[in-house]
Short mmCIF file of C-alpha atoms in Angstrom, two decimals:
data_model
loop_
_atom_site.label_atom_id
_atom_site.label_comp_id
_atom_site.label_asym_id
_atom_site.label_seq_id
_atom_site.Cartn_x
_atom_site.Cartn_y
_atom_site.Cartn_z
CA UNK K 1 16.93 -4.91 30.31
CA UNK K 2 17.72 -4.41 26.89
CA UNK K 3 18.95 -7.69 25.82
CA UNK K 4 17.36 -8.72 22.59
CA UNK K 5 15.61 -12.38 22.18
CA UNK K 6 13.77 -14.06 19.63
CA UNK K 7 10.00 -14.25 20.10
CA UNK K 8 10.61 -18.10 19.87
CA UNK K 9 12.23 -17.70 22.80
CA UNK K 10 9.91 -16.01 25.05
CA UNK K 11 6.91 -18.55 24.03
CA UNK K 12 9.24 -21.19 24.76
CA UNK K 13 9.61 -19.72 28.62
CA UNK K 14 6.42 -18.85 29.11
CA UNK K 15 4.54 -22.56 28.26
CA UNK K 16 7.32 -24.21 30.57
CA UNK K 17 5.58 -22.08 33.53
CA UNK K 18 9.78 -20.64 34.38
CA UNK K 19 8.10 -17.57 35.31
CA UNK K 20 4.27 -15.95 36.88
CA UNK K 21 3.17 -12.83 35.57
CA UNK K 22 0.99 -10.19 37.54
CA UNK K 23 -0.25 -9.30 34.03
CA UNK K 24 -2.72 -10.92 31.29
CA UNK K 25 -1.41 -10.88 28.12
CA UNK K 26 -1.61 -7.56 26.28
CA UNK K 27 -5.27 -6.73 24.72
CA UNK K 28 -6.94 -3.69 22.60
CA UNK K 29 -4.17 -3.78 20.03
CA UNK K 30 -3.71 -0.84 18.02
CA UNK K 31 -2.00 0.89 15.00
CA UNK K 32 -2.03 4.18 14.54
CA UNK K 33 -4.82 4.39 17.08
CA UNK K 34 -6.38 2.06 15.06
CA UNK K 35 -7.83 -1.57 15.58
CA UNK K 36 -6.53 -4.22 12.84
CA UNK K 37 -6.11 -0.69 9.93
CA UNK K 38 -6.04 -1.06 6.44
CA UNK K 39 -3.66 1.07 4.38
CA UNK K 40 -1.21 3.27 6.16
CA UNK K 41 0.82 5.30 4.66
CA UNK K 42 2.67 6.32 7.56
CA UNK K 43 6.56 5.42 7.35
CA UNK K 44 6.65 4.81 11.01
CA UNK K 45 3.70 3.74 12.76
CA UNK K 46 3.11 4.06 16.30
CA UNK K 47 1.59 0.95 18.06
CA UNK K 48 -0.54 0.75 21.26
CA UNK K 49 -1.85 -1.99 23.83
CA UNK K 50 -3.71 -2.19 26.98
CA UNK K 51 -2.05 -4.40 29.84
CA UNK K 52 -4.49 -5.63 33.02
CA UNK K 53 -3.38 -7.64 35.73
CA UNK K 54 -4.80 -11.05 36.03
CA UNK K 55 -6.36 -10.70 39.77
CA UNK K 56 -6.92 -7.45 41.13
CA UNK K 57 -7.45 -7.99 44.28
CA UNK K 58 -4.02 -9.04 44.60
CA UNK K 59 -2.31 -7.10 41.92
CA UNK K 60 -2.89 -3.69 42.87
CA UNK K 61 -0.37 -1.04 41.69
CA UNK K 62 1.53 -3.60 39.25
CA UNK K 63 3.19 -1.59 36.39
CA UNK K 64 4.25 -2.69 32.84
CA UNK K 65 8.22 -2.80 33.48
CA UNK K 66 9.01 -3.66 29.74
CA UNK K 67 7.57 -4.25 26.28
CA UNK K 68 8.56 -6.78 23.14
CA UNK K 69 6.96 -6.11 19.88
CA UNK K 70 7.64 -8.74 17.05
CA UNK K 71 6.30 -7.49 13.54
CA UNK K 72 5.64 -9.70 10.60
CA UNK K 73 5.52 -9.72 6.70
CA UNK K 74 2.59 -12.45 6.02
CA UNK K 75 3.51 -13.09 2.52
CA UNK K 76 6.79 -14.13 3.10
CA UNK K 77 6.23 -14.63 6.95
CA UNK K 78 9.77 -13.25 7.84
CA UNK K 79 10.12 -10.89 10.80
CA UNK K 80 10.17 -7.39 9.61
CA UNK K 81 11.16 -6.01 13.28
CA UNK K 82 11.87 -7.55 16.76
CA UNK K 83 11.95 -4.51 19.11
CA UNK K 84 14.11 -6.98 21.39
CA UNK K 85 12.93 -6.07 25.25
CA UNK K 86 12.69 -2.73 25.79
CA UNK K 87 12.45 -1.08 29.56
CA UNK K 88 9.81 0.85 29.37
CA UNK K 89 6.21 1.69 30.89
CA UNK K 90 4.85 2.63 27.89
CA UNK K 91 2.48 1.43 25.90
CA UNK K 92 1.12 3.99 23.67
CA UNK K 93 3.02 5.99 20.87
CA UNK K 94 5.71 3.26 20.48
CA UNK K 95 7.10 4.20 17.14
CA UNK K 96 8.02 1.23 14.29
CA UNK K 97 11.68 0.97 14.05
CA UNK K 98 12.36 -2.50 12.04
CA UNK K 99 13.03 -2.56 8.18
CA UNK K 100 11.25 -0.50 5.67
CA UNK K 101 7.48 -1.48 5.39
CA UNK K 102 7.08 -2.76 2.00
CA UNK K 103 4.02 -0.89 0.22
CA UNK K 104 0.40 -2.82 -0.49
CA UNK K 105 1.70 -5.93 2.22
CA UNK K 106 -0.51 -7.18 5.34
CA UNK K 107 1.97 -7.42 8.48
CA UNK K 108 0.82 -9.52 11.60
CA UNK K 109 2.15 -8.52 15.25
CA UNK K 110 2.05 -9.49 18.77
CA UNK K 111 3.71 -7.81 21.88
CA UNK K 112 4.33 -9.25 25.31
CA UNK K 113 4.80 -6.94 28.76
CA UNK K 114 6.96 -7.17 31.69
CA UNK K 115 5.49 -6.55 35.30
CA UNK K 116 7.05 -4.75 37.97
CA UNK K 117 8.91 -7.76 38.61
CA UNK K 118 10.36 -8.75 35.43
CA UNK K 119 8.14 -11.52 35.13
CA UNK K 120 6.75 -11.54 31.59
CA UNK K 121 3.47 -11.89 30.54
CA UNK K 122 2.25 -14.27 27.88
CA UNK K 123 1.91 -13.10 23.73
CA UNK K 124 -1.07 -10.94 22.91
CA UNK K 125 -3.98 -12.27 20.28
CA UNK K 126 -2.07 -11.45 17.15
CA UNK K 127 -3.34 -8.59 15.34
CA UNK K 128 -2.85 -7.18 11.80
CA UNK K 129 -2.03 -3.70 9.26
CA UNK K 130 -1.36 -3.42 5.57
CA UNK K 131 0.30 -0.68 4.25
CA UNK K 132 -1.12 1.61 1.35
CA UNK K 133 0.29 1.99 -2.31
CA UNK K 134 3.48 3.87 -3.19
CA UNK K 135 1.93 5.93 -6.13
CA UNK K 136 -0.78 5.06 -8.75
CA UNK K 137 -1.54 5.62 -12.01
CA UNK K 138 -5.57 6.08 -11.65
CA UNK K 139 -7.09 9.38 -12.28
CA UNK K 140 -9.72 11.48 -11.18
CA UNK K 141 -12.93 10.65 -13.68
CA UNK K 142 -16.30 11.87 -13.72
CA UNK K 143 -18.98 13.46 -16.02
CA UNK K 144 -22.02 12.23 -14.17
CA UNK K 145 -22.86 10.76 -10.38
CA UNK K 146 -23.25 7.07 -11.83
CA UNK K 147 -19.67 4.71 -13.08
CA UNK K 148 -18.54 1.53 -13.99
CA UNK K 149 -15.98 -0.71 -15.27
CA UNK K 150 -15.62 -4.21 -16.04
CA UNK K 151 -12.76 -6.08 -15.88
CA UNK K 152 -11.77 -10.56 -16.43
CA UNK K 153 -9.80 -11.78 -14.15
CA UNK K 154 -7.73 -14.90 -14.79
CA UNK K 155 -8.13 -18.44 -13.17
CA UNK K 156 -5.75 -17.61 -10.98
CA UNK K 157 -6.36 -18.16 -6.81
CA UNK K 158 -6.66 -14.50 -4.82
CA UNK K 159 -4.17 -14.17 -2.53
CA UNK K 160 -5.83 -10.91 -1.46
CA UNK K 161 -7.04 -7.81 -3.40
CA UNK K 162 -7.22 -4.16 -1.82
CA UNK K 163 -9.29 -1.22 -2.63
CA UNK K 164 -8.13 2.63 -2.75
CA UNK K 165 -10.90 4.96 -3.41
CA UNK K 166 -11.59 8.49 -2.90
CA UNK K 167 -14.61 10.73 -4.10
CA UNK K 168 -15.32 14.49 -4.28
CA UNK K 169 -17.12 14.91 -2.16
CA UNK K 170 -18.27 11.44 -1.63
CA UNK K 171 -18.66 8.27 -2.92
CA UNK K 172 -20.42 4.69 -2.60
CA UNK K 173 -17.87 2.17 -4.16
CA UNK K 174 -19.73 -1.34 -5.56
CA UNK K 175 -18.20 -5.07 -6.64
CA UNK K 176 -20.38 -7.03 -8.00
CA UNK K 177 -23.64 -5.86 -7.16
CA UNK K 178 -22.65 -5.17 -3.20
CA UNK K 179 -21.57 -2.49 -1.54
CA UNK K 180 -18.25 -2.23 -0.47
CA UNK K 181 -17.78 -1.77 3.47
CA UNK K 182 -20.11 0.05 5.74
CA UNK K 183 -19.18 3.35 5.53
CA UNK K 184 -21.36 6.21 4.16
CA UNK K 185 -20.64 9.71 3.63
CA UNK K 186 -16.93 8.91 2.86
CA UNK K 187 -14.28 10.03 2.51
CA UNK K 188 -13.71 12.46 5.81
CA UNK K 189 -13.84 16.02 5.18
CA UNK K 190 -10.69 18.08 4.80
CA UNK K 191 -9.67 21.03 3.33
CA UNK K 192 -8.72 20.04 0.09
CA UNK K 193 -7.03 22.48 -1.37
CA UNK K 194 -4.34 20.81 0.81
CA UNK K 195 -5.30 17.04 1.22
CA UNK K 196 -8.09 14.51 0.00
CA UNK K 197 -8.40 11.34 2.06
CA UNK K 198 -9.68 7.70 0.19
CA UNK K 199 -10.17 4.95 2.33
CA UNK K 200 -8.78 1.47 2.32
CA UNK K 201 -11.05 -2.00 1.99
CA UNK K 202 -10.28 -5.51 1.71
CA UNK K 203 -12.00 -6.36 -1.23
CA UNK K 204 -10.84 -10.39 -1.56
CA UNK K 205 -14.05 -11.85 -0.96
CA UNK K 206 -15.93 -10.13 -3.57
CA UNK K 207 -13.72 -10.94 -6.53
CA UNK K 208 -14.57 -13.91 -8.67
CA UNK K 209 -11.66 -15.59 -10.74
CA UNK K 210 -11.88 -16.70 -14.06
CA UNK K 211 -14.87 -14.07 -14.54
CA UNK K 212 -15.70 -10.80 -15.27
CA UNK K 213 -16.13 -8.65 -12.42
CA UNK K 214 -17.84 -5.21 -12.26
CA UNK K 215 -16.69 -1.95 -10.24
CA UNK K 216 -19.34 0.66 -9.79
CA UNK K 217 -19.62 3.67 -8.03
CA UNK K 218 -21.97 6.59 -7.17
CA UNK K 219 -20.82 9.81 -6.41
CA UNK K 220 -22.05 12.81 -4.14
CA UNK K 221 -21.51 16.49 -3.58
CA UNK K 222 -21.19 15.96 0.14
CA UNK K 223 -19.04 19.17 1.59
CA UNK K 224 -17.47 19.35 -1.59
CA UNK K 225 -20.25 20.71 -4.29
CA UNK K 226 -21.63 22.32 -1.10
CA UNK K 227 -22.54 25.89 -1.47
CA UNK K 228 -19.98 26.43 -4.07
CA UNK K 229 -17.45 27.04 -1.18
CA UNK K 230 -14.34 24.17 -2.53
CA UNK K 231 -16.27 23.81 -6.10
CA UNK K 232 -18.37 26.81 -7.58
CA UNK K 233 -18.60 24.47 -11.21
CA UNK K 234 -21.63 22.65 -11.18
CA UNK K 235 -22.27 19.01 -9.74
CA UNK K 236 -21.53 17.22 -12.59
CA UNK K 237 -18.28 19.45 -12.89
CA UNK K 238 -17.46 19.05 -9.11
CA UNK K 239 -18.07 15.22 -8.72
CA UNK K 240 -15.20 13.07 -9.19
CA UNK K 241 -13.79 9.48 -8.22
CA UNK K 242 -10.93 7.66 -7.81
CA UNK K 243 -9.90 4.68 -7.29
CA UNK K 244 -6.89 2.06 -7.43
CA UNK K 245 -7.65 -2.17 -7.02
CA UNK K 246 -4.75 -3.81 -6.06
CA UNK K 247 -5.20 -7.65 -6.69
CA UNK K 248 -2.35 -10.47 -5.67
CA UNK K 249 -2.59 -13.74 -6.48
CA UNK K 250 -1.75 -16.97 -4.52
CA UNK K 251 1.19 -17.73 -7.27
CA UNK K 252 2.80 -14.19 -6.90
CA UNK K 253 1.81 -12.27 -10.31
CA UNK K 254 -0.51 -9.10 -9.54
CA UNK K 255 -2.61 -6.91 -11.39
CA UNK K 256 -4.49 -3.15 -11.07
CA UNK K 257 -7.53 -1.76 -11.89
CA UNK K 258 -7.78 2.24 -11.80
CA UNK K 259 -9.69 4.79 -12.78
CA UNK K 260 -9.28 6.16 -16.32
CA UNK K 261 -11.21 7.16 -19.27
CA UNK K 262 -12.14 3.46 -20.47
CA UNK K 263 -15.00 3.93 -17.57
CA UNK K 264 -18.56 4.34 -18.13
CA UNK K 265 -20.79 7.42 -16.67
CA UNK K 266 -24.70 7.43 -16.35
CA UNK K 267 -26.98 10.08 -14.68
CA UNK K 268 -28.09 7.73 -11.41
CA UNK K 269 -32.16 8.23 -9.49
CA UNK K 270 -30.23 9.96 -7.39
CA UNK K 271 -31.13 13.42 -9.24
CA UNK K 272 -30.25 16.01 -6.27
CA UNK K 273 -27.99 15.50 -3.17
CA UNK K 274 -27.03 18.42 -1.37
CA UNK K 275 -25.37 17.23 2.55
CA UNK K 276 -27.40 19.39 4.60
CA UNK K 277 -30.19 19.98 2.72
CA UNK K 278 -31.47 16.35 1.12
CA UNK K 279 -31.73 14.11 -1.49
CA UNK K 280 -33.53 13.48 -3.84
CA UNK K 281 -34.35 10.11 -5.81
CA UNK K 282 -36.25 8.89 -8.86
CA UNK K 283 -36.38 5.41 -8.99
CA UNK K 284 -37.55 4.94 -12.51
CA UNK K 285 -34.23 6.16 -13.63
CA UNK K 286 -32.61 2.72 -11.99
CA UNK K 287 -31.36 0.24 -14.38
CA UNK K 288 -31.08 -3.01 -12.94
CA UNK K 289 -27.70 -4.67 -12.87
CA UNK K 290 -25.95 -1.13 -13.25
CA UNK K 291 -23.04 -3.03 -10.82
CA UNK K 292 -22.82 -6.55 -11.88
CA UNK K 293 -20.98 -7.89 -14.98
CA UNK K 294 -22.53 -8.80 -18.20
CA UNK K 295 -24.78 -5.56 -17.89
CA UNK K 296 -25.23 -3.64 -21.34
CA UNK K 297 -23.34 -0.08 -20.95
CA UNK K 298 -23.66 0.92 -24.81
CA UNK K 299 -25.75 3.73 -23.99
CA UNK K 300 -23.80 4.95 -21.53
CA UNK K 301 -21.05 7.73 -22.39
CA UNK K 302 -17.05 7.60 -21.29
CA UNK K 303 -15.77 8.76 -18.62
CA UNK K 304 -14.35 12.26 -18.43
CA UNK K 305 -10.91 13.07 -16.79
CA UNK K 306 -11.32 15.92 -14.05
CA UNK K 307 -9.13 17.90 -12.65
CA UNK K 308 -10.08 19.03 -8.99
CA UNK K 309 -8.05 21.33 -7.16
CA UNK K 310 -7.10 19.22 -4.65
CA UNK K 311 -3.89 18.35 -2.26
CA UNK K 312 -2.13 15.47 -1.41
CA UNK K 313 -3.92 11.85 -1.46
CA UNK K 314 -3.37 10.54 1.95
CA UNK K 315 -5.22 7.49 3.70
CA UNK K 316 -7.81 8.43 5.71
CA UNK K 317 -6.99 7.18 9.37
CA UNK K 318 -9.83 7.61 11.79
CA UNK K 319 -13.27 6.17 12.43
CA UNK K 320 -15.26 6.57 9.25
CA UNK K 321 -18.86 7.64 9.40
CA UNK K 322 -21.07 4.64 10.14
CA UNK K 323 -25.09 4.03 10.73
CA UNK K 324 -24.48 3.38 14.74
CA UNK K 325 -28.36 3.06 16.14
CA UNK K 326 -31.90 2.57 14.44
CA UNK K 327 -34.77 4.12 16.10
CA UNK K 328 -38.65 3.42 15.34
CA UNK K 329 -40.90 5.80 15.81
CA UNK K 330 -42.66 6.44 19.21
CA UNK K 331 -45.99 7.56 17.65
CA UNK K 332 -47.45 8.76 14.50
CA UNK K 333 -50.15 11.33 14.08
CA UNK K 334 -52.02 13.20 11.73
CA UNK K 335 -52.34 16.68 12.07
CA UNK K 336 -54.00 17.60 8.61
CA UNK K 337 -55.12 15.08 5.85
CA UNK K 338 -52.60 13.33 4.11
CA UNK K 339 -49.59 14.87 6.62
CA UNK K 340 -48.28 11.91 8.82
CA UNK K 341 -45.45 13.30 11.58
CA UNK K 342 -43.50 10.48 13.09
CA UNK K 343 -41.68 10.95 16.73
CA UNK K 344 -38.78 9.07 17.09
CA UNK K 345 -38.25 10.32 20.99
CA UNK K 346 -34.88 12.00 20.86
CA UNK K 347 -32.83 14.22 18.74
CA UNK K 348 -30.15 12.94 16.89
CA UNK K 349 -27.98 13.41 13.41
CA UNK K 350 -29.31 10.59 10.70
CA UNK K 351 -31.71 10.41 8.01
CA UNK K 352 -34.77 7.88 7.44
CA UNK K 353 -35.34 4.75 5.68
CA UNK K 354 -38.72 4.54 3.62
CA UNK K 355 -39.98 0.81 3.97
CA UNK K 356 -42.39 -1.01 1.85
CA UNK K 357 -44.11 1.65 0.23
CA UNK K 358 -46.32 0.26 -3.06
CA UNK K 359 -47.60 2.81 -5.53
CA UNK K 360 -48.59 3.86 -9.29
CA UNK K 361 -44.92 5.39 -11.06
CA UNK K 362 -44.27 8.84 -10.76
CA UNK K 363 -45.58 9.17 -7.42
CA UNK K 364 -43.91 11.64 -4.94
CA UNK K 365 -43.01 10.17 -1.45
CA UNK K 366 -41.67 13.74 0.99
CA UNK K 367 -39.58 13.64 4.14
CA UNK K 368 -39.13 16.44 5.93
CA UNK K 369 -37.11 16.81 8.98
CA UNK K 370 -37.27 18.88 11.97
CA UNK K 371 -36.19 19.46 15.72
CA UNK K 372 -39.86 20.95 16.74
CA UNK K 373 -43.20 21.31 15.86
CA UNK K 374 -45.50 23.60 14.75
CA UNK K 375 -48.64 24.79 16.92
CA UNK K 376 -50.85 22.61 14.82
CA UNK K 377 -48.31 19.52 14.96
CA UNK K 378 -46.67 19.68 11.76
CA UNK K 379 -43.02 19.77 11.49
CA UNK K 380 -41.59 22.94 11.53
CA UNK K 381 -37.98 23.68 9.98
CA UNK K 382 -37.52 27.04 9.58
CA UNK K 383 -34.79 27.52 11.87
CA UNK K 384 -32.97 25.84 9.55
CA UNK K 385 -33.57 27.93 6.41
CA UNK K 386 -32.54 27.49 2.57
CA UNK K 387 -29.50 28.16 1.42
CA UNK K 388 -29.34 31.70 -0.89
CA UNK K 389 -29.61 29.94 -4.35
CA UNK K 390 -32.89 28.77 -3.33
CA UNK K 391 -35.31 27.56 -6.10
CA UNK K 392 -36.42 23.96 -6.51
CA UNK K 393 -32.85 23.41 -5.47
CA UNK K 394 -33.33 24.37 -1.75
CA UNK K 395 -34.19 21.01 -0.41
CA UNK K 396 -34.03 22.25 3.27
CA UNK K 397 -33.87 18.88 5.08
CA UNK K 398 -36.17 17.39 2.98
CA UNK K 399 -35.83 14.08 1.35
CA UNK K 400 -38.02 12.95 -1.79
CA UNK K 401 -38.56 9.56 -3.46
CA UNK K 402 -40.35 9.05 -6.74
CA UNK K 403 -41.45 5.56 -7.07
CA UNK K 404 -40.83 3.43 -10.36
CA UNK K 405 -44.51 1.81 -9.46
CA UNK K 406 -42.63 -1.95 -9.81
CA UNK K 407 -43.94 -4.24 -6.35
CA UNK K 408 -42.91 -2.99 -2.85
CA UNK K 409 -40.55 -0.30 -2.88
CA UNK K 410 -37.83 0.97 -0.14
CA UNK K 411 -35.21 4.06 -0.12
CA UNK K 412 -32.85 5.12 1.90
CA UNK K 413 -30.24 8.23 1.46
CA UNK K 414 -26.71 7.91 0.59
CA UNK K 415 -25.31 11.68 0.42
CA UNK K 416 -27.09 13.61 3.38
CA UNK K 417 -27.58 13.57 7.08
CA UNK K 418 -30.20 15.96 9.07
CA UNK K 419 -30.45 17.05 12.42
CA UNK K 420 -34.19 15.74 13.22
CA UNK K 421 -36.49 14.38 15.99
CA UNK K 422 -39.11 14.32 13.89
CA UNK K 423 -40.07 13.49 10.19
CA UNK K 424 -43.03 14.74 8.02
CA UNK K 425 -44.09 12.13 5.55
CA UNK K 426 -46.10 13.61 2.60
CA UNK K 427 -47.80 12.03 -0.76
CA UNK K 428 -47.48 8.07 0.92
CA UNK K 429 -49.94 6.25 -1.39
CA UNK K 430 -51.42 4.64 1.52
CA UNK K 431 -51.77 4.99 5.66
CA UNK K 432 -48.36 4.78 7.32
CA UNK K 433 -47.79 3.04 10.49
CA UNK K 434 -44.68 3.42 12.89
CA UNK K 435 -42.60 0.45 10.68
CA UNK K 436 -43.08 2.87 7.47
CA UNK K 437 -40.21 4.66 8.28
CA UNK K 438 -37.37 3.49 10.54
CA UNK K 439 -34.69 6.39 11.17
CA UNK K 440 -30.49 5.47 11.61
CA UNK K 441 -28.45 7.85 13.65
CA UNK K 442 -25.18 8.33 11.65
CA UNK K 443 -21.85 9.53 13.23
CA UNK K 444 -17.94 8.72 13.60
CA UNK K 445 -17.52 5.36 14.31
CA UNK K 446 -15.50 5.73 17.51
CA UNK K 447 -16.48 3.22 20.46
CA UNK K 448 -17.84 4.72 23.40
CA UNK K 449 -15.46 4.19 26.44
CA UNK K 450 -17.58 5.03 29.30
CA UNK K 451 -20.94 6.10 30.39
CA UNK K 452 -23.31 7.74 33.02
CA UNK K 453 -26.80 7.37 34.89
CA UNK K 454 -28.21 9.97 36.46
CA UNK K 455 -31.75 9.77 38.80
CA UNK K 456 -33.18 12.46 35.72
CA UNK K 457 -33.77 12.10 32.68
CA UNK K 458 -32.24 14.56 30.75
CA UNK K 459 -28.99 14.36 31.28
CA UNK K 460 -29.30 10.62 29.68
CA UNK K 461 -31.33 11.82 26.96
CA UNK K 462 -28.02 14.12 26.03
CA UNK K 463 -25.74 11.37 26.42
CA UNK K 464 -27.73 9.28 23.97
CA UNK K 465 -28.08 11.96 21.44
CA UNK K 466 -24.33 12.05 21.49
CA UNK K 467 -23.69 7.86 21.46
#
């Protein structure tokens, strides 16, 4: 059954009814283990599907006989590879084997299954990859943890515009005043003496033609600066980004943005950020507008080149790190004046968002996290001690915000995650209640496949710690 047949073909058969499938058509399309991925660099891909039989009851034991994969090039919408109908039951691990993926291009593809039969089934949902750059010219910059760049583009329709950006040891990229994806805590650690990872967004939306648009970005110690184990220099010597901007346009002319020393570097609130240990954030060193065009830079200095010892660049394909649940506390006390201890019911891996809090500048807002408490109901986090360098450095789960004193004020971390069940606020200007904090579980963003229920408790209470 390895006669080869246009795709054309096969829709044509299946909407004149020539032929009744046990199976649905295919669903849970993936590349590289990966639904609808941005960027691989991978020369041959492998592609996956699920197949399910359209009434069970009936269709018991049916087995995919066959497989057809049709791969596209959207720009030009010519047919990069027709797999022809392969005997097979597989449907996992099916390696590309068309013509050479062009670099920086969106493909589209379908498949359609065989059943035990030989009847086919009808086309899956399309779904979609792009491929990641060849090579680029951007460097790695740094100097300080804040950066940005303006650039015009013309009057000129986007066709689409990719991002390609990395930090050591992590990085929040911004367009135009917004954030760019939801990942946090990115890139994926790695040893990186022998590869770095940067991750790959479509970035089409946020682009304005025939205006200036403004790349910022705030950088993080994350594993990286941590301990001195990959970078014994000094944060502002260890933090670095990079990034490449790949934008098409609708008439076929394309242009870059990278990383080089025309950037501009600031020292950001964020004043401390150690991964384990905290963060912590001045807000009266914000300047409004940091990442939107038209924003005055002159004080700012240039960008420095740096020179990490790192590996090879490669695209980072796996689940990034994602907020996946928000929990409010289940009670607040007060154990000794001025100490508030929130509950939030379970142990999990996050950090807390401070909400509406109002105060005079300079004032010092504490979070402390812990697993237990202390006999008189504060938080205690000693098991998790400091670090040996210690000093005002040694954070030790312990976020702090400084407020700027302008109207209602929130914060919320970007370069740390704690192990916590409960948080000790400290210095709040006012009396908390249970919506002045509200805390995010963070974790890979893989999708839970299955689940339990057991008659007790705890065994649930583990499982949700985990998902």
């Amino acid at each position: 059954m390895n006669i080869r047949r246009s795709g054309l073909v096969f829709v044509a058969l299946v909407n004149l009814g020539l032929s009744s499938s046990a199976f649905l058509p295919p669903t849970n399309l993936t590349v590289e283990y990966l639904t609808n991925p941005l960027g691989i660099d991978v020369i041959q891909p492998r592609f996956g599907w699920n197949v399910s039989v359209s009434n069970p009851a009936v269709d018991r034991g049916q087995a995919q006989s066959a497989f057809q994969i049709l791969v596209t090039l959207v720009a030009s919408n010519t047919l990069a590879w027709d797999s022809g109908v392969v005997s097979s039951n597989t449907s996992a691990h099916v390696a590309y084997n068309g013509s050479a993926l062009a670099r920086d291009e969106l493909y589209r593809w379908t498949v359609q299954v065989w059943d035990s039969t030989g009847a086919p089934s009808g086309l899956s949902v399309p779904a979609t990859f792009s491929t990641s750059i060849a090579s680029s010219p951007a460097v790695w910059i740094g100097g300080l943890n804040q950066l940005r760049k303006e650039i015009a583009l013309p009057n000129k329709q986007i066709a689409r515009a990719s991002a390609f950006a990395s930090g050591l040891g992590c990085y929040e990229l911004r367009i135009n005043g917004q954030k760019v994806g939801d990942n946090i805590i990115d890139p994926g650690f790695t040893v990186y003496t022998q590869r770095t990872l940067y991750s790959t967004f479509d970035v089409t939306d946020l682009l304005l033609p025939n205006a200036s648009n403004a790349f910022g970005a705030l950088i993080g110690n994350c594993k990286y600066g941590y301990l001195n184990v990959w970078c014994a220099a000094g944060p502002d010597k260890c933090r670095t980004f990079w990034l490449h901007v790949s934008i098409k346009f609708a008439d076929g002319t394309s242009l870059a943005l990278v990383t080089d020393l025309t950037w501009k570097v600031a020292q950001g609130p964020i004043v401390y950020d150690s991964l384990y240990n905290g963060e912590q954030y001045d807000a009266r060193l914000e300047q409004p507008g940091w990442d939107q065009a038209h924003f005055n830079d002159s004080a700012w200095q240039q960008a420095v080149a740096m020179s990490p010892s790192v590996g090879a660049l490669r695209s980072q394909l796996f689940p990034p790190i994602k907020i996946v649940q928000e929990f409010t506390a289940v009670s607040v006390t007060q154990p000794k004046p001025g100490v508030f201890v929130f509950d939030f019911g379970q142990n999990f891996a996050g950090f807390t968002k401070l909400n509406a809090v109002t105060g005079p500048a300079g004032t010092l807002v504490a979070l402390m996290h812990g697993e237990v408490l202390n006999t008189d109901g504060t938080v205690d986090n000693t098991y998790a001690p400091c670090p040996p360098y210690g000093g005002i450095n040694c954070a030790n789960q312990n976020d702090t915000y400084t407020l700027k004193g302008a109207g209602v004020e929130s914060y919320q971390p970007r370069f740390t995650y704690h192990g916590f069940r409960y948080v000790q606020l400290t210095g709040f200007p006012s009396t908390p209640t249970a919506a002045t904090l509200t805390a995010k579980a963070v974790r890979s963003s893989v999708s839970q496949a299955a689940f339990f229920n057991f008659p007790t408790g705890y065994l649930n209470k583990l499982q949700s710690a985990i998902f």
